[in-house]
Short mmCIF file of C-alpha atoms and ligand atoms in Angstrom, two decimals:
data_model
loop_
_atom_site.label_atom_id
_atom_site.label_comp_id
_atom_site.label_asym_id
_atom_site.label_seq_id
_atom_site.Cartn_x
_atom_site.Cartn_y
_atom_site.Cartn_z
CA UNK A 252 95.32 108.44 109.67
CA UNK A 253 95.97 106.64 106.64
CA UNK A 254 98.86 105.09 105.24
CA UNK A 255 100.57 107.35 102.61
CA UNK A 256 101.79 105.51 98.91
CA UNK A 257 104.98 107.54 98.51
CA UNK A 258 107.50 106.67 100.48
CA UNK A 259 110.69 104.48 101.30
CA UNK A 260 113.52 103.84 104.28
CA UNK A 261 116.10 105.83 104.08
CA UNK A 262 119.23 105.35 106.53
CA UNK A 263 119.16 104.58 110.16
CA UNK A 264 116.04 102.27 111.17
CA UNK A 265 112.83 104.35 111.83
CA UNK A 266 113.85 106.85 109.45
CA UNK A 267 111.40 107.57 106.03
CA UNK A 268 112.13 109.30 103.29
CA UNK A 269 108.79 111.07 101.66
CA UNK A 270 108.32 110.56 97.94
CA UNK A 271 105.52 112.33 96.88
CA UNK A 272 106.92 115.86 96.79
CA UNK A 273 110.22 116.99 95.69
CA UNK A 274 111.16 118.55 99.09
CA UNK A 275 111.03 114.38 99.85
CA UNK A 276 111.20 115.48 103.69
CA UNK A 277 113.48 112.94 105.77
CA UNK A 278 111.44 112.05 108.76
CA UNK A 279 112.53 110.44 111.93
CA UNK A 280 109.90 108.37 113.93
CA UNK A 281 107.32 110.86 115.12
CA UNK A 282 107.95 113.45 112.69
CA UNK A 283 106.08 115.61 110.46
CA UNK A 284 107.14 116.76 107.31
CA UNK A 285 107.20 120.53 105.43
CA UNK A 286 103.63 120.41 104.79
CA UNK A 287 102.49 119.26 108.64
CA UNK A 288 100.09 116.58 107.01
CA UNK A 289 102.51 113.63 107.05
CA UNK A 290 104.27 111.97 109.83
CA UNK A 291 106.30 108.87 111.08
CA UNK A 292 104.23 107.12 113.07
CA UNK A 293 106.88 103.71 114.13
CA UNK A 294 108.41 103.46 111.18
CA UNK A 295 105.39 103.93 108.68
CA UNK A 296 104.29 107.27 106.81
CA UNK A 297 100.84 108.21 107.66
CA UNK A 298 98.67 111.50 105.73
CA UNK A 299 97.17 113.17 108.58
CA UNK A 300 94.83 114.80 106.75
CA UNK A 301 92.86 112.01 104.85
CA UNK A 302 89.11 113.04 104.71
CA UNK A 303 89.26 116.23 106.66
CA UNK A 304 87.63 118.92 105.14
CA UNK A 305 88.18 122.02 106.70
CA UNK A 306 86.07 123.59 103.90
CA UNK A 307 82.86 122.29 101.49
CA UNK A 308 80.61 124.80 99.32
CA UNK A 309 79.33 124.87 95.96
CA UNK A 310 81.29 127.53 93.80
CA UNK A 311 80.55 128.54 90.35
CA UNK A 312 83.24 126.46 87.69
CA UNK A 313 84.63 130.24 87.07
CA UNK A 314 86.03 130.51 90.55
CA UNK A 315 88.83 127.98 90.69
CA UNK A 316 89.47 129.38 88.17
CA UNK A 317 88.10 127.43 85.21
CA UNK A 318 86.36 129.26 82.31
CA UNK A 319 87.03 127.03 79.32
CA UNK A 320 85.56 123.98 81.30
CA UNK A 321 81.45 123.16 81.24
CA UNK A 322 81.53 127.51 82.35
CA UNK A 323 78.30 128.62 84.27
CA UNK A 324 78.48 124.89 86.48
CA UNK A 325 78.61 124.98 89.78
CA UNK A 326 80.80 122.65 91.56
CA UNK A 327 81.29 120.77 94.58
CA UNK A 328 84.53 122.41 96.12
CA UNK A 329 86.29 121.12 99.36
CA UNK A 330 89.48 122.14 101.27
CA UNK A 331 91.50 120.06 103.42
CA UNK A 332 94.63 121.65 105.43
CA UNK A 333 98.31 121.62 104.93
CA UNK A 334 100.07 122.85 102.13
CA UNK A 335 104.08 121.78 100.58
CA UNK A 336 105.00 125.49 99.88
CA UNK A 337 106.16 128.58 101.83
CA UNK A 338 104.14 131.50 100.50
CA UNK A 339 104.63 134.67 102.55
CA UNK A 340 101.83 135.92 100.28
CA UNK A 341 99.64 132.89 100.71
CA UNK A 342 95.35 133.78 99.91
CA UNK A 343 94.19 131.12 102.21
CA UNK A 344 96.69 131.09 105.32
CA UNK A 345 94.54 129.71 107.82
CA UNK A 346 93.72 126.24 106.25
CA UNK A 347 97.42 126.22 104.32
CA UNK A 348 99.75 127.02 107.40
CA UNK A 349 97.50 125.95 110.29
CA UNK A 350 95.62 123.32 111.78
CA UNK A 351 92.11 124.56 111.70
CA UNK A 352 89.07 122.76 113.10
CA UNK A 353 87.88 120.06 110.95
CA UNK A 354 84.61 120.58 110.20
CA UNK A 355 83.80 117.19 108.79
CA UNK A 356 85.64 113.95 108.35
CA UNK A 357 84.50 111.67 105.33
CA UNK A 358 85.49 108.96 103.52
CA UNK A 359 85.15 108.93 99.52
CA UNK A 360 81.92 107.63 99.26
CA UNK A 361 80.26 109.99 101.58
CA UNK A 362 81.72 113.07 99.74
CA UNK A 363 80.58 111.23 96.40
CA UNK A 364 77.16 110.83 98.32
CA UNK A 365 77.26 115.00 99.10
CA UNK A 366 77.96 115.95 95.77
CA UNK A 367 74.99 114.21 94.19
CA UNK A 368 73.07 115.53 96.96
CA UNK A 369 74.03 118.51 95.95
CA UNK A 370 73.31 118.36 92.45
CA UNK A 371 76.69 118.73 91.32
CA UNK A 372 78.15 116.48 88.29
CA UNK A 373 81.95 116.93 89.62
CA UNK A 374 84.39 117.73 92.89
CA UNK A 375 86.77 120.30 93.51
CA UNK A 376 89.50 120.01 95.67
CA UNK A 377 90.77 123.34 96.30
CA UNK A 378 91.67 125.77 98.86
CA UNK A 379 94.04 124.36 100.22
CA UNK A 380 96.98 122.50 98.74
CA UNK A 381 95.42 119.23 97.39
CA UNK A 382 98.27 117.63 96.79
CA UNK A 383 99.38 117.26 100.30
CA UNK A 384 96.28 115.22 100.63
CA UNK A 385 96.94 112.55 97.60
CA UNK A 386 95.73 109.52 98.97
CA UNK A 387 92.08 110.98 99.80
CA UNK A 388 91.92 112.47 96.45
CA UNK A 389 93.27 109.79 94.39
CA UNK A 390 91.05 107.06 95.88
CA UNK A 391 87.79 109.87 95.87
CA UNK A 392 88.48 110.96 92.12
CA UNK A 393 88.53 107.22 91.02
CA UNK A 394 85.53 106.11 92.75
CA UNK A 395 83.62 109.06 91.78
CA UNK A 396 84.43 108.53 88.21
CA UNK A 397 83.08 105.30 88.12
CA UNK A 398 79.34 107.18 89.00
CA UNK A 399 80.28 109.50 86.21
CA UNK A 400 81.25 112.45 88.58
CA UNK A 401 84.29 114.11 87.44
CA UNK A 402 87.07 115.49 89.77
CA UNK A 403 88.91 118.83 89.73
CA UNK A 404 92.22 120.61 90.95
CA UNK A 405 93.42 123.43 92.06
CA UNK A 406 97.50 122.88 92.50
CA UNK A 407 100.39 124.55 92.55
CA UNK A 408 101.64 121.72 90.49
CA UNK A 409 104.93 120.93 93.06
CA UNK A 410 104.63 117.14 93.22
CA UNK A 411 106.89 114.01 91.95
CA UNK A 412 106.28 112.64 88.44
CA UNK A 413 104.68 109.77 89.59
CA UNK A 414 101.97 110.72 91.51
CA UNK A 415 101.53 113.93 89.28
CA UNK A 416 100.47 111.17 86.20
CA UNK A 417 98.23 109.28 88.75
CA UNK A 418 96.93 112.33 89.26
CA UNK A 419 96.56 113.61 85.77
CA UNK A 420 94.99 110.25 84.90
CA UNK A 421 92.31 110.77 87.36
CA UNK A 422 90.89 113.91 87.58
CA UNK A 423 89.29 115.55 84.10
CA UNK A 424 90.96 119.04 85.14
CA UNK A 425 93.43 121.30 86.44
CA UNK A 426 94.23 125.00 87.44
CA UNK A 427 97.66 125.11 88.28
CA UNK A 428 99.68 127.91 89.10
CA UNK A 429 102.98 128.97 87.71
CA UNK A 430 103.56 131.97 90.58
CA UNK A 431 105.71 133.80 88.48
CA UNK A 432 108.75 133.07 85.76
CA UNK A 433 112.01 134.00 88.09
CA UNK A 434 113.52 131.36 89.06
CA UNK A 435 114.97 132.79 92.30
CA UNK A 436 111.70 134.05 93.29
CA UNK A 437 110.25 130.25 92.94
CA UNK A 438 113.12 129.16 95.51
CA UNK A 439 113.79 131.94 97.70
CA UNK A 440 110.06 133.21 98.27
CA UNK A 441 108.04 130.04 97.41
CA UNK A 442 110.36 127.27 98.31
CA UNK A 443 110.02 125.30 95.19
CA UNK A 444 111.94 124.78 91.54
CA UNK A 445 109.79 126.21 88.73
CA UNK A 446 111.07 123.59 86.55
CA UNK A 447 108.81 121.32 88.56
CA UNK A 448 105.59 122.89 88.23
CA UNK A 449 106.22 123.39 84.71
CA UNK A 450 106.95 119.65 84.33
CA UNK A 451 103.39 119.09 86.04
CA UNK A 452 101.49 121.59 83.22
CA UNK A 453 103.54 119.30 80.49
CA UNK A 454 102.35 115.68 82.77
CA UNK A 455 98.82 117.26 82.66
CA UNK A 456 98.96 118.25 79.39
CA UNK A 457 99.86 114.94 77.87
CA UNK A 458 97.46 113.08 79.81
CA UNK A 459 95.02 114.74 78.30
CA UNK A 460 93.48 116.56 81.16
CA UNK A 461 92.02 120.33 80.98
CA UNK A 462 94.93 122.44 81.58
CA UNK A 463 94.05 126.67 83.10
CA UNK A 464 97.30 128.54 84.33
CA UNK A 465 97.11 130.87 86.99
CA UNK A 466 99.52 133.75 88.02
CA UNK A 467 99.34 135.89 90.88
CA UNK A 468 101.09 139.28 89.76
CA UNK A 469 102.90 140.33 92.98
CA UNK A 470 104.54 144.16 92.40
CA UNK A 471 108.14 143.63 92.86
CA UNK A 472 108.28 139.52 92.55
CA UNK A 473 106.31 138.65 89.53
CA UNK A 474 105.23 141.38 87.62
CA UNK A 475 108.29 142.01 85.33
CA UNK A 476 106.85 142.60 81.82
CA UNK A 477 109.95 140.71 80.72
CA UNK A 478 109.49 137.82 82.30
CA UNK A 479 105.99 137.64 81.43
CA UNK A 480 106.85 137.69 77.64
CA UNK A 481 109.17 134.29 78.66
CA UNK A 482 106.33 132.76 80.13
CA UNK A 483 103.72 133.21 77.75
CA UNK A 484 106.15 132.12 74.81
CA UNK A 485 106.73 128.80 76.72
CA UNK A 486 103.31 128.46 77.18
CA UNK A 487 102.44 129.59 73.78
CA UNK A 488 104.63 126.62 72.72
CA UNK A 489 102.90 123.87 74.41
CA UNK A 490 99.51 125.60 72.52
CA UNK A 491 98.30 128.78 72.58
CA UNK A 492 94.90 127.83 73.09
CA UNK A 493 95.64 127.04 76.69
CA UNK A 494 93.83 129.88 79.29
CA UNK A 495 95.92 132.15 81.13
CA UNK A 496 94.42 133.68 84.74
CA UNK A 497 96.17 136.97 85.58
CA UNK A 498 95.59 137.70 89.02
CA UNK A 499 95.41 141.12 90.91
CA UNK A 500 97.37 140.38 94.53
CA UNK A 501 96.12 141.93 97.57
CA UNK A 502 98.11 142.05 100.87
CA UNK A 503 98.08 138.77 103.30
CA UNK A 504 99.18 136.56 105.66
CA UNK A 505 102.92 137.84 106.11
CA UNK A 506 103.15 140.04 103.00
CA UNK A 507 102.43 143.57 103.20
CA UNK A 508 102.81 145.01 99.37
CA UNK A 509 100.39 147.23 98.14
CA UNK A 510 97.63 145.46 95.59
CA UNK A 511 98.81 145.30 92.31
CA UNK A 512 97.63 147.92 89.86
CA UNK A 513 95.18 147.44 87.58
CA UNK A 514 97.52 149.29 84.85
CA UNK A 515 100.32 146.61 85.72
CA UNK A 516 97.07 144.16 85.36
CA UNK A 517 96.57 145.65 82.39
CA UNK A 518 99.90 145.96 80.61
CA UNK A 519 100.77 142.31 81.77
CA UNK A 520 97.44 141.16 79.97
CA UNK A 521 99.31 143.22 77.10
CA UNK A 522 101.73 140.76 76.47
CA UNK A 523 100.18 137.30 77.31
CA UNK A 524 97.91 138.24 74.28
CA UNK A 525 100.67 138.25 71.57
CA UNK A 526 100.73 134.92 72.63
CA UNK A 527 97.92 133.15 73.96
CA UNK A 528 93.89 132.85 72.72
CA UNK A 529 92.79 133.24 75.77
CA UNK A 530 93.94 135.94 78.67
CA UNK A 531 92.14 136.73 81.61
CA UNK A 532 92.13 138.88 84.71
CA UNK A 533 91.16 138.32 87.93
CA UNK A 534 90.11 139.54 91.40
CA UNK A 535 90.33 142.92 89.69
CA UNK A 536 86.77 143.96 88.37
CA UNK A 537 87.89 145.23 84.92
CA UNK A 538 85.03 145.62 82.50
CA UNK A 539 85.54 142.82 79.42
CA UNK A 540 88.62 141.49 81.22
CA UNK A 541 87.20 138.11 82.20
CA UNK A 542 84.99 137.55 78.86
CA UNK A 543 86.10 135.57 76.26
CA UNK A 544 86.79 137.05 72.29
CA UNK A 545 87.23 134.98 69.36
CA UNK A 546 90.44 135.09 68.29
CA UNK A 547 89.47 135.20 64.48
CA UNK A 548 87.10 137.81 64.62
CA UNK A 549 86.41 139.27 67.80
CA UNK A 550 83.27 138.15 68.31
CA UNK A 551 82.31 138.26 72.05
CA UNK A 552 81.96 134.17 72.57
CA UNK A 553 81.41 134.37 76.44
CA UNK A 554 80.29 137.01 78.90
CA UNK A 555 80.83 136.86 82.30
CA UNK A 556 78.90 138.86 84.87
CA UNK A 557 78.64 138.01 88.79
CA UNK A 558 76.50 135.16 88.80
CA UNK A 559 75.41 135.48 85.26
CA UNK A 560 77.49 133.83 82.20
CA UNK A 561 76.21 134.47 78.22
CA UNK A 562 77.27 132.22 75.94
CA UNK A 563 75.34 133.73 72.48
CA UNK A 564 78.30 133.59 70.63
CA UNK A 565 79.08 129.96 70.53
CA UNK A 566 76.41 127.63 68.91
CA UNK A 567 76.04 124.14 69.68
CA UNK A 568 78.74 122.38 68.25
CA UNK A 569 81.56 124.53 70.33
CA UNK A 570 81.77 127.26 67.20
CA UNK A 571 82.05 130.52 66.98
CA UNK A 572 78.57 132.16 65.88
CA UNK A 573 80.42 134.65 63.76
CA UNK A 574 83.44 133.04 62.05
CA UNK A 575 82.44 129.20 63.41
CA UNK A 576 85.82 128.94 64.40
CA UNK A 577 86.07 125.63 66.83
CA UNK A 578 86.59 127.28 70.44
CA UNK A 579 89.00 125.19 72.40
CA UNK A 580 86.11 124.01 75.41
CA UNK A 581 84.76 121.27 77.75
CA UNK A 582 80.66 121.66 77.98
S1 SF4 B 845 104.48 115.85 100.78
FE1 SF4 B 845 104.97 116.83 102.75
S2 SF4 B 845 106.21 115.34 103.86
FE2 SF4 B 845 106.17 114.70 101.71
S3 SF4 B 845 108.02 115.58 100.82
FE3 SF4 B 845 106.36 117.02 100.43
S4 SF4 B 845 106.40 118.45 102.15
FE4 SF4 B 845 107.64 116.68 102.74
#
């Protein structure tokens, strides 16, 4: 156990008050909050989670998803366990809503150690809800900067301001996912406020960091054309150069709707364009759908194949071959 940063008294003695998420669980000695990974332990709030990896493989960049950052690299990606939202839908139940066996405990170093073993220059934390392991990740992506490794997330961007531009200030890039633009849906179905995941896309932003989106079209929750066009205009006005990840849904954990459609996939794609550079879809196989086009003139700038990426269309200096249009990229 380690001792958690975000947190204060609140009311009778023994009692905490967790700070690093907006649900800021109240905990009584020897509880655990919403997430399961942070508990009063006599008066002090512990993460119970802090080094456990639960999972640890090297993924290609284009998985997490990130395709506008060094695409084609493979990456050091770990899970941990425990996760701050309620997702009856949720892609990676076992390690999100369960205590699963740990499968190796490290401390920073070690995992720094790992990834240079591997031959990876950077460290995804992913799977599971990295967030609800802040302290591990915080102290790993600082250390491992200072040995020029670079650090990675995969959120769903539900976290306090604070720790969100801690976060932001340590780790080079972010997928975060806005689960859909209905308000209702964010707090009946997901247990959160969208306003606060959009708040942690704007922290991101303005610290700089490598910014993907990710939705997760859901038939019946968050795949209203509408709403979509709302989205992508607010996104749009933060810049339109920023990637957007359409996902197909299939069934899991608790939720038993039909996948989405590739037409709905399709049409959804549609309208993010009139808006946004750069539109993808995934988990859906649909030829072209996860290549990148310059938005000029059309040239094909990226091609992505399983386990093979092209990148003719872009010469050295981040332009477009055809146009030399400056392509919005890390590599
Ligand atoms: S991080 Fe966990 S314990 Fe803290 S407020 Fe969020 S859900 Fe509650």
């Amino acid at each position: 156990m380690k001792p958690a940063v975000y947190f204060d008294d609140y009311g009778e003695e023994g009692t905490l008050k967790c700070l690093l998420c907006p649900h800021n669980c109240v905990l009584r000695p020897d509880e655990t909050g919403l997430c399961n990974v942070r508990k009063n332990v006599d008066g002090m709030l512990y993460s119970l989670n802090y080094g456990q990896l639960t999972s640890i493989a090297v993924d290609p960049m284009e998985k997490k998803p990130l395709f506008h950052f060094y695409p084609g690299e493979s990456i050091l990606s770990v899970g941990s366990w425990g996760c701050n939202l309620k997702c009856d839908f949720c892609q990676n139940w076992e390690i999100s809503k369960e205590r699963p066996k740990v499968i190796k405990r490290v401390v920073p170093q070690q995992l720094i150690q790992i990834a240079t073993e591997r031959l990876s220059r950077g460290i995804a934390f992913t799977y599971n809800e990295p967030i609800v392991s802040f302290e591990f990740i915080l102290d790993t992506s600082r250390a491992a900067a200072k040995e020029g490794i670079y650090s990675i997330l995969v959120t769903n961007g539900i976290i306090e301001r604070e720790p969100m531009e801690l976060l932001a200030q340590s780790v080079r890039a972010m997928n975060i996912d806005i689960k859909g633009w209905n308000e209702d849906f964010y707090r009946s179905e997901i247990g959160a406020d969208r306003s606060i995941v959009l708040r942690s896309v704007e922290i991101a932003l303005s610290a700089g960091t490598h910014v993907e989106l990710t939705t997760l079209v859901i038939p019946g929750k968050s795949d209203d054309p509408k709403e979509m066009e709302e989205q992508v205009k607010w996104i749009g006005s933060l810049s339109p150069d920023i990637p957007l990840h359409i996902n197909r849904y299939f069934p899991n954990y608790k939720c038993k709707i039909p996948p989405t459609s590739t037409e709905k996939l399709l049409e959804l794609a549609e309208i993010a364009r009139a808006e946004l550079n750069y539109v993808y879809i995934g988990n859906a196989s649909l030829e072209g759908q996860t290549d990148t086009y310059c938005k000029t003139c059309g040239n094909l700038l990226i091609q992505r194949k399983p386990g093979k990426i092209s990148m003719s269309g872009i010469d050295e200096k981040g332009r477009c071959t055809g146009c030399q249009r400056e392509i919005p990229l890390v590599f």
